[in-house]
Every structure is written in structure tokens, then in C-alpha cells.
mmCIF file of C-alpha atoms and ligand atoms in Angstrom:
data_model
loop_
_atom_site.group_PDB
_atom_site.id
_atom_site.type_symbol
_atom_site.label_atom_id
_atom_site.label_comp_id
_atom_site.label_asym_id
_atom_site.label_seq_id
_atom_site.Cartn_x
_atom_site.Cartn_y
_atom_site.Cartn_z
ATOM 1 C CA MET C 25 0.000 0.000 0.000
ATOM 2 C CA PRO C 26 1.463 3.352 -1.001
ATOM 3 C CA LEU C 27 2.234 5.633 1.935
ATOM 4 C CA VAL C 28 0.974 9.207 1.669
ATOM 5 C CA ARG C 29 4.578 10.347 2.167
ATOM 6 C CA PRO C 30 7.888 8.512 2.412
ATOM 7 C CA PHE C 31 8.767 7.394 5.945
ATOM 8 C CA GLU C 32 12.491 7.577 6.698
ATOM 9 C CA THR C 33 14.117 6.172 9.815
ATOM 10 C CA SER C 34 17.701 5.444 10.798
ATOM 11 C CA PHE C 35 17.243 1.994 9.202
ATOM 12 C CA GLY C 36 15.797 3.017 5.855
ATOM 13 C CA ARG C 37 13.231 4.824 3.768
ATOM 14 C CA GLN C 38 9.832 3.346 3.017
ATOM 15 C CA THR C 39 7.456 4.571 0.331
ATOM 16 C CA VAL C 40 5.063 1.636 0.503
ATOM 17 C CA ARG C 41 3.864 -0.710 3.223
ATOM 18 C CA ASP C 42 4.047 -4.335 2.139
ATOM 19 C CA VAL C 43 1.413 -5.922 4.381
ATOM 20 C CA LEU C 44 0.915 -9.616 5.082
ATOM 21 C CA LEU C 45 -2.712 -10.239 6.030
ATOM 22 C CA VAL C 46 -4.068 -13.464 7.465
ATOM 23 C CA ARG C 47 -7.647 -14.578 7.155
ATOM 24 C CA LEU C 48 -8.280 -17.508 9.468
ATOM 25 C CA ARG C 49 -11.281 -19.671 8.694
ATOM 26 C CA THR C 50 -12.586 -21.415 11.800
ATOM 27 C CA ASP C 51 -15.652 -23.408 12.729
ATOM 28 C CA VAL C 52 -17.070 -20.340 14.510
ATOM 29 C CA GLY C 53 -16.379 -17.937 11.632
ATOM 30 C CA ASP C 54 -13.530 -15.989 10.086
ATOM 31 C CA GLY C 55 -10.980 -13.749 11.732
ATOM 32 C CA TRP C 56 -8.473 -11.298 10.245
ATOM 33 C CA GLY C 57 -5.008 -10.353 11.354
ATOM 34 C CA GLU C 58 -2.281 -8.012 10.122
ATOM 35 C CA CYS C 59 1.350 -9.062 10.447
ATOM 36 C CA VAL C 60 3.601 -6.155 11.421
ATOM 37 C CA ALA C 61 6.726 -7.598 9.789
ATOM 38 C CA MET C 62 8.257 -5.131 7.340
ATOM 39 C CA ALA C 63 9.289 -6.032 3.799
ATOM 40 C CA ASP C 64 12.965 -6.103 4.846
ATOM 41 C CA PRO C 65 14.670 -7.351 8.035
ATOM 42 C CA PHE C 66 15.964 -3.893 9.014
ATOM 43 C CA TYR C 67 13.804 -3.019 12.040
ATOM 44 C CA SER C 68 13.999 -6.584 13.358
ATOM 45 C CA SER C 69 15.035 -9.974 11.993
ATOM 46 C CA GLU C 70 11.492 -10.679 10.806
ATOM 47 C CA TYR C 71 10.284 -9.754 7.323
ATOM 48 C CA VAL C 72 7.250 -10.410 5.164
ATOM 49 C CA PHE C 73 8.483 -13.389 3.160
ATOM 50 C CA GLY C 74 10.054 -14.933 6.239
ATOM 51 C CA ALA C 75 6.729 -14.567 8.040
ATOM 52 C CA GLU C 76 4.871 -16.195 5.194
ATOM 53 C CA ASP C 77 7.388 -19.028 5.112
ATOM 54 C CA VAL C 78 7.303 -19.777 8.836
ATOM 55 C CA ILE C 79 3.507 -19.627 8.888
ATOM 56 C CA ARG C 80 3.274 -21.954 5.923
ATOM 57 C CA GLY C 81 5.949 -24.384 7.059
ATOM 58 C CA TYR C 82 5.466 -24.468 10.833
ATOM 59 C CA LEU C 83 2.765 -22.367 12.477
ATOM 60 C CA ALA C 84 -0.207 -23.209 10.261
ATOM 61 C CA PRO C 85 0.596 -26.947 10.309
ATOM 62 C CA ALA C 86 0.826 -26.798 14.126
ATOM 63 C CA LEU C 87 -2.520 -25.029 14.226
ATOM 64 C CA PHE C 88 -4.179 -27.545 11.914
ATOM 65 C CA ALA C 89 -2.703 -30.506 13.795
ATOM 66 C CA ALA C 90 -3.946 -29.179 17.122
ATOM 67 C CA GLY C 91 -7.604 -29.493 16.163
ATOM 68 C CA ASP C 92 -9.853 -27.729 18.646
ATOM 69 C CA VAL C 93 -7.885 -24.844 20.133
ATOM 70 C CA THR C 94 -8.599 -21.386 21.466
ATOM 71 C CA ALA C 95 -6.587 -18.252 20.732
ATOM 72 C CA GLU C 96 -5.285 -18.342 24.293
ATOM 73 C CA GLN C 97 -3.644 -21.720 23.684
ATOM 74 C CA LEU C 98 -1.715 -20.646 20.596
ATOM 75 C CA SER C 99 1.373 -19.221 22.284
ATOM 76 C CA ALA C 100 2.032 -22.588 23.985
ATOM 77 C CA LEU C 101 1.274 -24.404 20.738
ATOM 78 C CA PHE C 102 3.797 -22.236 18.865
ATOM 79 C CA ALA C 103 6.469 -22.343 21.590
ATOM 80 C CA PRO C 104 8.637 -24.975 19.825
ATOM 81 C CA VAL C 105 9.275 -22.400 17.078
ATOM 82 C CA VAL C 106 11.968 -20.044 18.343
ATOM 83 C CA GLY C 107 11.310 -16.339 17.797
ATOM 84 C CA HIS C 108 9.129 -15.394 14.814
ATOM 85 C CA ARG C 109 6.924 -13.465 17.189
ATOM 86 C CA MET C 110 5.299 -11.293 14.528
ATOM 87 C CA SER C 111 4.178 -14.412 12.677
ATOM 88 C CA LYS C 112 2.801 -15.995 15.836
ATOM 89 C CA ALA C 113 1.075 -12.739 16.742
ATOM 90 C CA VAL C 114 -0.851 -12.462 13.491
ATOM 91 C CA LEU C 115 -2.312 -15.960 13.874
ATOM 92 C CA GLU C 116 -3.246 -15.282 17.486
ATOM 93 C CA ILE C 117 -5.041 -12.022 16.705
ATOM 94 C CA ALA C 118 -6.864 -13.610 13.738
ATOM 95 C CA ALA C 119 -8.013 -16.400 16.066
ATOM 96 C CA LEU C 120 -9.080 -13.864 18.699
ATOM 97 C CA ASP C 121 -10.969 -11.910 16.062
ATOM 98 C CA ALA C 122 -12.853 -15.058 14.978
ATOM 99 C CA GLU C 123 -13.586 -16.111 18.571
ATOM 100 C CA LEU C 124 -14.700 -12.721 19.796
ATOM 101 C CA ARG C 125 -16.853 -12.040 16.738
ATOM 102 C CA ALA C 126 -18.643 -15.308 17.483
ATOM 103 C CA ALA C 127 -18.995 -14.337 21.148
ATOM 104 C CA GLY C 128 -20.078 -10.750 20.389
ATOM 105 C CA GLU C 129 -17.223 -9.326 22.474
ATOM 106 C CA SER C 130 -14.831 -6.546 21.416
ATOM 107 C CA PHE C 131 -11.020 -6.573 21.597
ATOM 108 C CA GLY C 132 -11.286 -3.689 24.061
ATOM 109 C CA LEU C 133 -13.482 -5.653 26.441
ATOM 110 C CA ARG C 134 -11.278 -8.752 26.108
ATOM 111 C CA PHE C 135 -8.018 -6.847 26.711
ATOM 112 C CA GLY C 136 -9.373 -4.795 29.627
ATOM 113 C CA ALA C 137 -9.894 -1.352 28.090
ATOM 114 C CA VAL C 138 -10.910 1.370 30.523
ATOM 115 C CA ARG C 139 -11.341 4.217 27.985
ATOM 116 C CA ASP C 140 -13.511 4.598 24.931
ATOM 117 C CA SER C 141 -10.952 6.708 23.079
ATOM 118 C CA VAL C 142 -7.166 7.079 23.207
ATOM 119 C CA ASP C 143 -4.705 9.977 23.023
ATOM 120 C CA CYS C 144 -2.759 9.939 19.793
ATOM 121 C CA GLY C 145 0.741 10.918 18.857
ATOM 122 C CA VAL C 146 2.482 10.827 15.512
ATOM 123 C CA SER C 147 5.854 9.473 14.475
ATOM 124 C CA VAL C 148 7.661 11.862 12.131
ATOM 125 C CA GLY C 149 10.324 10.522 9.791
ATOM 126 C CA ILE C 150 13.702 12.005 8.975
ATOM 127 C CA SER C 151 13.217 14.896 6.533
ATOM 128 C CA PRO C 152 15.383 16.160 3.676
ATOM 129 C CA THR C 153 15.599 19.562 5.405
ATOM 130 C CA ILE C 154 14.685 21.245 8.694
ATOM 131 C CA ASP C 155 12.144 23.404 6.840
ATOM 132 C CA ALA C 156 10.426 20.350 5.418
ATOM 133 C CA LEU C 157 10.375 18.802 8.888
ATOM 134 C CA LEU C 158 8.793 21.920 10.420
ATOM 135 C CA ASP C 159 6.151 21.938 7.670
ATOM 136 C CA GLU C 160 5.290 18.329 8.340
ATOM 137 C CA VAL C 161 5.166 18.794 12.118
ATOM 138 C CA SER C 162 3.002 21.937 11.753
ATOM 139 C CA GLY C 163 0.535 19.940 9.686
ATOM 140 C CA TYR C 164 0.241 17.306 12.425
ATOM 141 C CA VAL C 165 -0.168 19.938 15.126
ATOM 142 C CA GLU C 166 -3.005 21.492 13.115
ATOM 143 C CA LYS C 167 -4.668 18.096 12.911
ATOM 144 C CA GLY C 168 -4.585 17.875 16.699
ATOM 145 C CA TYR C 169 -1.960 15.251 17.481
ATOM 146 C CA ARG C 170 -1.135 15.334 21.178
ATOM 147 C CA ARG C 171 2.488 14.276 20.967
ATOM 148 C CA ILE C 172 5.236 14.439 18.361
ATOM 149 C CA LYS C 173 7.922 11.792 17.987
ATOM 150 C CA LEU C 174 10.936 12.596 15.841
ATOM 151 C CA LYS C 175 13.065 9.936 14.242
ATOM 152 C CA ILE C 176 16.740 10.697 14.869
ATOM 153 C CA LYS C 177 20.117 9.336 13.828
ATOM 154 C CA PRO C 178 23.714 10.598 14.037
ATOM 155 C CA GLY C 179 23.766 13.800 11.974
ATOM 156 C CA TRP C 180 20.005 14.330 12.371
ATOM 157 C CA ASP C 181 19.386 14.903 16.063
ATOM 158 C CA LEU C 182 20.158 18.082 18.030
ATOM 159 C CA GLU C 183 19.376 20.496 15.207
ATOM 160 C CA PRO C 184 15.965 19.105 14.186
ATOM 161 C CA VAL C 185 14.975 18.539 17.819
ATOM 162 C CA ALA C 186 15.890 22.147 18.708
ATOM 163 C CA ALA C 187 13.926 23.483 15.730
ATOM 164 C CA VAL C 188 10.829 21.447 16.541
ATOM 165 C CA ARG C 189 10.991 22.328 20.252
ATOM 166 C CA ASP C 190 11.126 25.981 19.199
ATOM 167 C CA LEU C 191 8.125 25.548 16.956
ATOM 168 C CA LEU C 192 6.040 23.658 19.532
ATOM 169 C CA GLY C 193 6.887 25.601 22.674
ATOM 170 C CA ASP C 194 7.957 24.184 26.024
ATOM 171 C CA ALA C 195 4.688 22.578 27.046
ATOM 172 C CA ALA C 196 4.252 20.296 24.038
ATOM 173 C CA LEU C 197 4.930 16.577 24.362
ATOM 174 C CA LEU C 198 7.984 15.717 22.285
ATOM 175 C CA GLN C 199 10.087 12.547 22.135
ATOM 176 C CA VAL C 200 12.710 10.960 19.888
ATOM 177 C CA ASP C 201 13.336 7.504 18.445
ATOM 178 C CA ALA C 202 16.788 6.385 17.240
ATOM 179 C CA ASN C 203 15.951 2.825 16.127
ATOM 180 C CA THR C 204 19.350 1.599 17.412
ATOM 181 C CA ALA C 205 21.448 4.116 15.437
ATOM 182 C CA TYR C 206 23.871 5.067 18.265
ATOM 183 C CA THR C 207 26.576 3.327 20.294
ATOM 184 C CA ILE C 208 27.857 3.700 23.824
ATOM 185 C CA ALA C 209 30.473 6.124 22.420
ATOM 186 C CA ASP C 210 27.606 8.594 21.827
ATOM 187 C CA VAL C 211 26.523 8.968 25.465
ATOM 188 C CA GLU C 212 28.053 12.434 25.877
ATOM 189 C CA HIS C 213 26.409 13.582 22.659
ATOM 190 C CA LEU C 214 23.005 12.161 23.633
ATOM 191 C CA ARG C 215 23.221 13.997 26.972
ATOM 192 C CA GLU C 216 22.812 17.201 24.984
ATOM 193 C CA LEU C 217 19.228 16.164 24.318
ATOM 194 C CA ASP C 218 18.492 16.864 27.982
ATOM 195 C CA ARG C 219 18.054 20.564 27.287
ATOM 196 C CA PHE C 220 14.972 19.943 25.118
ATOM 197 C CA GLY C 221 12.704 18.568 27.842
ATOM 198 C CA LEU C 222 11.896 15.387 25.957
ATOM 199 C CA LEU C 223 9.379 12.838 27.226
ATOM 200 C CA LEU C 224 11.809 10.062 26.382
ATOM 201 C CA ILE C 225 14.498 8.750 24.054
ATOM 202 C CA GLU C 226 13.521 5.499 22.382
ATOM 203 C CA GLN C 227 15.953 2.663 21.615
ATOM 204 C CA PRO C 228 19.280 4.419 21.045
ATOM 205 C CA PHE C 229 21.321 1.181 20.994
ATOM 206 C CA VAL C 230 20.999 -2.296 19.460
ATOM 207 C CA GLU C 231 18.335 -4.717 20.582
ATOM 208 C CA GLU C 232 20.580 -7.043 22.632
ATOM 209 C CA ASP C 233 22.538 -4.271 24.339
ATOM 210 C CA ILE C 234 20.721 -3.793 27.640
ATOM 211 C CA ARG C 235 23.953 -2.822 29.404
ATOM 212 C CA SER C 236 24.545 0.324 27.328
ATOM 213 C CA HIS C 237 20.969 1.437 27.915
ATOM 214 C CA VAL C 238 21.592 1.124 31.664
ATOM 215 C CA ALA C 239 24.713 3.275 31.294
ATOM 216 C CA LEU C 240 22.836 5.912 29.284
ATOM 217 C CA ALA C 241 19.918 5.953 31.726
ATOM 218 C CA LEU C 242 22.394 6.719 34.520
ATOM 219 C CA ALA C 243 24.060 9.486 32.500
ATOM 220 C CA ILE C 244 21.024 11.289 31.087
ATOM 221 C CA GLU C 245 17.969 13.035 32.552
ATOM 222 C CA THR C 246 15.730 12.176 29.610
ATOM 223 C CA PRO C 247 13.919 8.888 30.335
ATOM 224 C CA VAL C 248 15.161 5.945 28.268
ATOM 225 C CA CYS C 249 12.427 3.895 26.565
ATOM 226 C CA LEU C 250 12.994 0.538 24.923
ATOM 227 C CA ASP C 251 11.224 -0.644 21.773
ATOM 228 C CA GLU C 252 13.221 -3.250 19.775
ATOM 229 C CA SER C 253 14.752 -4.806 22.937
ATOM 230 C CA ILE C 254 11.411 -5.677 24.516
ATOM 231 C CA VAL C 255 10.443 -9.045 23.052
ATOM 232 C CA SER C 256 8.663 -10.627 26.050
ATOM 233 C CA THR C 257 7.398 -10.010 29.567
ATOM 234 C CA GLU C 258 10.564 -11.576 31.014
ATOM 235 C CA VAL C 259 12.817 -9.246 29.038
ATOM 236 C CA ALA C 260 10.632 -6.264 29.973
ATOM 237 C CA ILE C 261 10.872 -7.053 33.700
ATOM 238 C CA ASP C 262 14.612 -7.664 33.441
ATOM 239 C CA ALA C 263 15.201 -4.375 31.584
ATOM 240 C CA ILE C 264 13.120 -2.478 34.145
ATOM 241 C CA GLU C 265 14.859 -4.075 37.131
ATOM 242 C CA ARG C 266 18.282 -3.384 35.663
ATOM 243 C CA GLY C 267 17.391 0.262 35.096
ATOM 244 C CA ALA C 268 17.674 0.127 31.307
ATOM 245 C CA THR C 269 14.199 1.517 30.677
ATOM 246 C CA SER C 270 11.755 3.626 32.687
ATOM 247 C CA VAL C 271 9.060 3.732 29.991
ATOM 248 C CA ILE C 272 8.105 0.978 27.548
ATOM 249 C CA ASN C 273 6.858 1.049 23.981
ATOM 250 C CA ILE C 274 4.535 -1.951 23.627
ATOM 251 C CA LYS C 275 4.053 -3.431 20.165
ATOM 252 C CA ALA C 276 2.015 -6.607 20.182
ATOM 253 C CA GLY C 277 3.643 -8.010 17.053
ATOM 254 C CA ARG C 278 7.156 -7.636 18.457
ATOM 255 C CA VAL C 279 6.244 -9.563 21.635
ATOM 256 C CA GLY C 280 4.342 -12.439 20.009
ATOM 257 C CA GLY C 281 0.786 -11.196 20.339
ATOM 258 C CA TYR C 282 -1.774 -9.031 22.079
ATOM 259 C CA LEU C 283 -2.123 -11.404 25.030
ATOM 260 C CA GLU C 284 1.621 -11.102 25.747
ATOM 261 C CA ALA C 285 1.291 -7.337 25.207
ATOM 262 C CA VAL C 286 -1.428 -7.228 27.877
ATOM 263 C CA ALA C 287 0.864 -9.225 30.199
ATOM 264 C CA ILE C 288 3.684 -6.694 29.681
ATOM 265 C CA HIS C 289 1.226 -3.898 30.361
ATOM 266 C CA ASP C 290 0.193 -5.609 33.617
ATOM 267 C CA ALA C 291 3.824 -6.122 34.700
ATOM 268 C CA CYS C 292 4.603 -2.461 33.988
ATOM 269 C CA LEU C 293 1.483 -1.201 35.762
ATOM 270 C CA GLU C 294 2.461 -3.215 38.836
ATOM 271 C CA ARG C 295 5.897 -1.557 38.763
ATOM 272 C CA ASN C 296 4.632 1.938 38.021
ATOM 273 C CA VAL C 297 6.337 1.984 34.644
ATOM 274 C CA PRO C 298 4.298 3.973 32.105
ATOM 275 C CA VAL C 299 3.705 2.365 28.728
ATOM 276 C CA TRP C 300 2.506 3.540 25.344
ATOM 277 C CA CYS C 301 1.341 1.773 22.224
ATOM 278 C CA GLY C 302 3.862 1.643 19.398
ATOM 279 C CA GLY C 303 2.966 1.300 15.747
ATOM 280 C CA MET C 304 4.288 -0.421 12.635
ATOM 281 C CA LEU C 305 2.495 1.626 9.967
ATOM 282 C CA GLU C 306 -0.535 -0.640 10.311
ATOM 283 C CA THR C 307 -3.635 -0.513 8.167
ATOM 284 C CA GLY C 308 -6.998 -0.209 9.894
ATOM 285 C CA ILE C 309 -6.923 -3.945 10.608
ATOM 286 C CA GLY C 310 -3.901 -3.768 12.899
ATOM 287 C CA ARG C 311 -4.792 -0.268 14.087
ATOM 288 C CA ALA C 312 -8.133 -1.462 15.493
ATOM 289 C CA ALA C 313 -6.330 -3.871 17.811
ATOM 290 C CA ASN C 314 -3.681 -1.283 18.743
ATOM 291 C CA VAL C 315 -6.289 1.278 19.700
ATOM 292 C CA ALA C 316 -8.066 -1.305 21.891
ATOM 293 C CA LEU C 317 -4.749 -2.136 23.587
ATOM 294 C CA ALA C 318 -3.951 1.548 24.111
ATOM 295 C CA ALA C 319 -7.191 1.885 26.086
ATOM 296 C CA LEU C 320 -5.772 -0.164 28.996
ATOM 297 C CA PRO C 321 -5.102 1.794 32.204
ATOM 298 C CA GLY C 322 -1.289 1.691 32.092
ATOM 299 C CA PHE C 323 -1.126 3.322 28.651
ATOM 300 C CA THR C 324 -0.700 6.792 30.101
ATOM 301 C CA LEU C 325 1.323 8.307 27.254
ATOM 302 C CA PRO C 326 -0.037 9.032 23.746
ATOM 303 C CA GLY C 327 0.763 6.216 21.322
ATOM 304 C CA ASP C 328 1.933 5.953 17.719
ATOM 305 C CA THR C 329 -1.716 5.271 16.947
ATOM 306 C CA SER C 330 -2.265 7.869 14.257
ATOM 307 C CA ALA C 331 -5.263 8.336 11.998
ATOM 308 C CA SER C 332 -5.593 6.411 8.731
ATOM 309 C CA ASP C 333 -4.817 9.522 6.658
ATOM 310 C CA ARG C 334 -1.383 9.877 8.265
ATOM 311 C CA TYR C 335 -0.423 6.688 6.407
ATOM 312 C CA PHE C 336 -2.729 5.887 3.504
ATOM 313 C CA GLU C 337 -4.970 7.551 0.966
ATOM 314 C CA GLU C 338 -7.367 4.649 1.373
ATOM 315 C CA ASP C 339 -7.395 2.300 4.347
ATOM 316 C CA LEU C 340 -8.405 -1.363 4.325
ATOM 317 C CA THR C 341 -11.193 -0.587 6.821
ATOM 318 C CA ASP C 342 -13.379 2.416 7.460
ATOM 319 C CA PRO C 343 -10.825 5.123 8.208
ATOM 320 C CA PHE C 344 -9.718 5.911 11.744
ATOM 321 C CA VAL C 345 -10.302 9.639 12.081
ATOM 322 C CA LEU C 346 -8.681 11.902 14.658
ATOM 323 C CA ARG C 347 -11.190 13.727 16.851
ATOM 324 C CA ASP C 348 -9.690 16.195 19.305
ATOM 325 C CA GLY C 349 -6.366 14.353 19.137
ATOM 326 C CA ARG C 350 -7.953 11.020 19.910
ATOM 327 C CA LEU C 351 -9.136 7.861 18.153
ATOM 328 C CA ASP C 352 -12.242 5.968 19.242
ATOM 329 C CA VAL C 353 -11.836 2.414 20.439
ATOM 330 C CA PRO C 354 -13.965 0.161 18.218
ATOM 331 C CA THR C 355 -16.876 -1.352 20.121
ATOM 332 C CA GLY C 356 -18.110 -4.016 17.691
ATOM 333 C CA PRO C 357 -17.324 -7.723 18.087
ATOM 334 C CA GLY C 358 -13.676 -8.769 17.583
ATOM 335 C CA SER C 359 -11.635 -6.012 15.982
ATOM 336 C CA GLY C 360 -14.866 -4.097 15.428
ATOM 337 C CA VAL C 361 -13.815 -3.121 11.910
ATOM 338 C CA THR C 362 -14.916 -4.551 8.586
ATOM 339 C CA VAL C 363 -12.209 -5.454 6.116
ATOM 340 C CA ARG C 364 -12.808 -3.918 2.685
ATOM 341 C CA GLU C 365 -12.156 -7.137 0.825
ATOM 342 C CA GLU C 366 -12.397 -5.604 -2.627
ATOM 343 C CA LEU C 367 -9.709 -3.114 -1.717
ATOM 344 C CA VAL C 368 -7.527 -5.888 -0.292
ATOM 345 C CA HIS C 369 -7.977 -7.659 -3.604
ATOM 346 C CA ASP C 370 -7.092 -4.502 -5.559
ATOM 347 C CA PHE C 371 -3.946 -3.816 -3.542
ATOM 348 C CA ALA C 372 -2.825 -7.453 -3.471
ATOM 349 C CA SER C 373 0.578 -7.946 -5.063
ATOM 350 C CA ARG C 374 -0.330 -11.571 -5.814
ATOM 351 C CA ALA C 375 -3.067 -14.133 -5.314
ATOM 352 C CA PRO C 376 -3.768 -15.281 -1.754
ATOM 353 C CA VAL C 377 -1.929 -18.393 -0.576
ATOM 354 C CA GLU C 378 -4.417 -20.951 0.728
ATOM 355 C CA LEU C 379 -3.244 -23.282 3.460
ATOM 356 C CA ARG C 380 -5.407 -26.215 4.444
ATOM 357 C CA GLU C 381 -5.499 -28.993 6.996
HETATM 358 O O1 OSB F 60 10.445 2.253 15.788
HETATM 359 O O2 OSB F 60 8.510 2.803 16.358
HETATM 360 C C1 OSB F 60 9.286 2.426 15.488
HETATM 361 C C2 OSB F 60 7.482 2.281 12.122
HETATM 362 C C3 OSB F 60 8.021 1.126 11.602
HETATM 363 C C4 OSB F 60 8.961 0.436 12.317
HETATM 364 C C5 OSB F 60 9.385 0.908 13.556
HETATM 365 C C6 OSB F 60 8.836 2.050 14.095
HETATM 366 C C7 OSB F 60 7.892 2.764 13.348
HETATM 367 C C8 OSB F 60 7.319 4.038 13.778
HETATM 368 C C9 OSB F 60 5.995 4.435 13.169
HETATM 369 O O3 OSB F 60 7.862 4.805 14.517
HETATM 370 C C10 OSB F 60 4.874 4.234 14.111
HETATM 371 C C11 OSB F 60 3.537 4.313 13.408
HETATM 372 O O4 OSB F 60 3.069 5.426 13.193
HETATM 373 O O5 OSB F 60 2.966 3.257 13.084
HETATM 374 MG MG1 MG F 61 10.639 2.678 17.858
#
């Protein structure tokens, strides 16, 4: 699906979102899921073709062989497959969608939502120039977004952050995301971000490097927030206890599913660690589930849950529209959104792959 504007991060520039969708046919009805894996393994090791392959070769056969199972049982069923969390997550959410549609219950109710709408932020890519960045940010502010997140990398950090802080004023919520672009040698440089009153700095160092995040957290006033590193509840608790992260970006796909995401939320709430809902440029299908997750009580910071028009000209569901800086949590059964199947067909890069028992 073409993006309305290119999205550049420290790991690359995207002009389209290559989306793997799963439609799960069950005896109680169909469910849909959106896999958050990107086309290339640059954000994480997972990628679209890898996801398709592991679903086809391992996860779907395990599902078929299991016979009568519930969505809740899938993580144990898939446990023999190491990693591949985004692939496991899409099957789990498709199963949940089917189950909850049959039961007449929404994702929000199932996850434990306590709000009927959620505060929204927007993730702003690296721009060709500071002027272009300020134009883009101004547009989002006019639309009502409640928090701005700037993508940064070495050579694109202090200057753009200073310019945007100037534009927004001191009170505005502003944060940065490095997508692992720095090393421990950059600690002194990153300390200079302290003067901009940022909400947090997200994932400055590589996924496995908890130790350097601890060192940065000790050196800097700005709260450190992990994204890529947080792949499970155990890792989240470990990173919190070691002082590597004082805020967590929760992405259900990265942690193996929405049920694990809820568990991380619960662990963070218990420890007074604020969380927010990350995004992976989802269509309305994935967005519906993200917005339901973001309605849980511990999600106290605005998420990367932006409106459909921030990403796509046409969404695969009815568009999510920003109202006073917020998106409504769908209330219908399952995801609460209806997939526009004709549009899915039109956008499809090839015919659907059918897997059977
Ligand atoms: O690091 O949060 C990230 C998009 C793709 C991959 C990684 C990230 C992102 C974003 C965009 O920041 C969030 C969104 O608006 O969906
Ligand atoms: Mg991130």
C-alpha cells in the first residue's frame, strides 16, 4: 500500500507498506489479522516473506494438527518455534478476532480497556531539510496530534529537535526515536538532548545491548524507553529491574501477540512503569487492535496510533479519524472493523496463498 509520504528512519526509507494479512477460517467464523513484519529485516530480523514461510511451514501446520484450540492456547502451541513473534502474533489475533466475533465481544473488552478513546501521537520521519520537517510537524499539530515523535540518527538529532521544540513551545509533548542508530560512544552527545525537555528517548542502541541502555539511563535526565529490545514479559521485567528503561513502547507483534502485550502492560502497571502503544504503519486492521490495547489503564502516554490519513490515501477498513487528538476504540465484536475485501484484492501484489489442513 502506497504511503501518503515517504517514511524515513535510521534503518531506511519506506514509500510503501508491504502488508501480510491473514484470514483464518474457523468453525465459529472468520478472523483477520495483520502481520507487522516489514518487507525487509531492518527493524527486526522478521520480514514479510520470512513470516509467510514460517507460517506456511510451521505455524499453520501446528494449528491444523492441534484441532480444537482457542486463541489463548496458541502461544504454547507455537512455543517450539523459536522467535518469529510477529508471525505468531498475526495468527493469534486472527483467532481472537474469529472467537470474539462469534462471542459478540470486542477486543477492548477482552483486553481490559478502561477508555472509549485514546490519546494519539504521531511518528515523524527524517526529513530532507529542517524546513520540510517543520512543515510536516506543523501539519500534524493542526490536525490535533497530542504528541510528536521525531526519528533521529547521528547527523540528524540536536538540530531538528531544537527546531521542533522551538516551533512547539515548552509545554508540548515531544520525544525521539533512534531505532538503534547510536553506540555507547555517543553517550556524551546524547546527553545534549536533555536541554529539550523530551518525554523520552527510544531505543538508542541495538536490541541485545541492555547494558549500554543502563549506562545511558544513569548518565542522562531524559527517560530511556525501549522498543526493539522488549520481546517478552521476562525481558521487559529484566530491563526495568536493571534500570535500562523507565518507559516501555509496547508493540504486540514484536512480543508475540496481544495477550503477551497485555501481560507486559500488567507487569509495567504493577511496577509503576508507564507504557505507550507503538505502531508499525498498520492498516486499519492492525490499528483497530492497537487502539483497543492503548485503552488499557497503564497506557498513560499518547501512542503511535495515528489516523488512517497519516499513512494511507485509502485504508483497508473504514478510516480511523482523529477527533480532538484522539481515536475511538472500536466497540463491535472482535476487531470491530470490517475489512474492505475488494480493496484488499485490488492492492494485493499476488493471489492469496491458501493453506489447508
Ligand atoms: O520504531 O517505532 C518504530 C514504524 C516502523 C517500524 C518501527 C517504528 C515505526 C514508527 C511508526 O515509529 C509508528 C507508526 O506510526 O505506526
Ligand atoms: Mg521505535
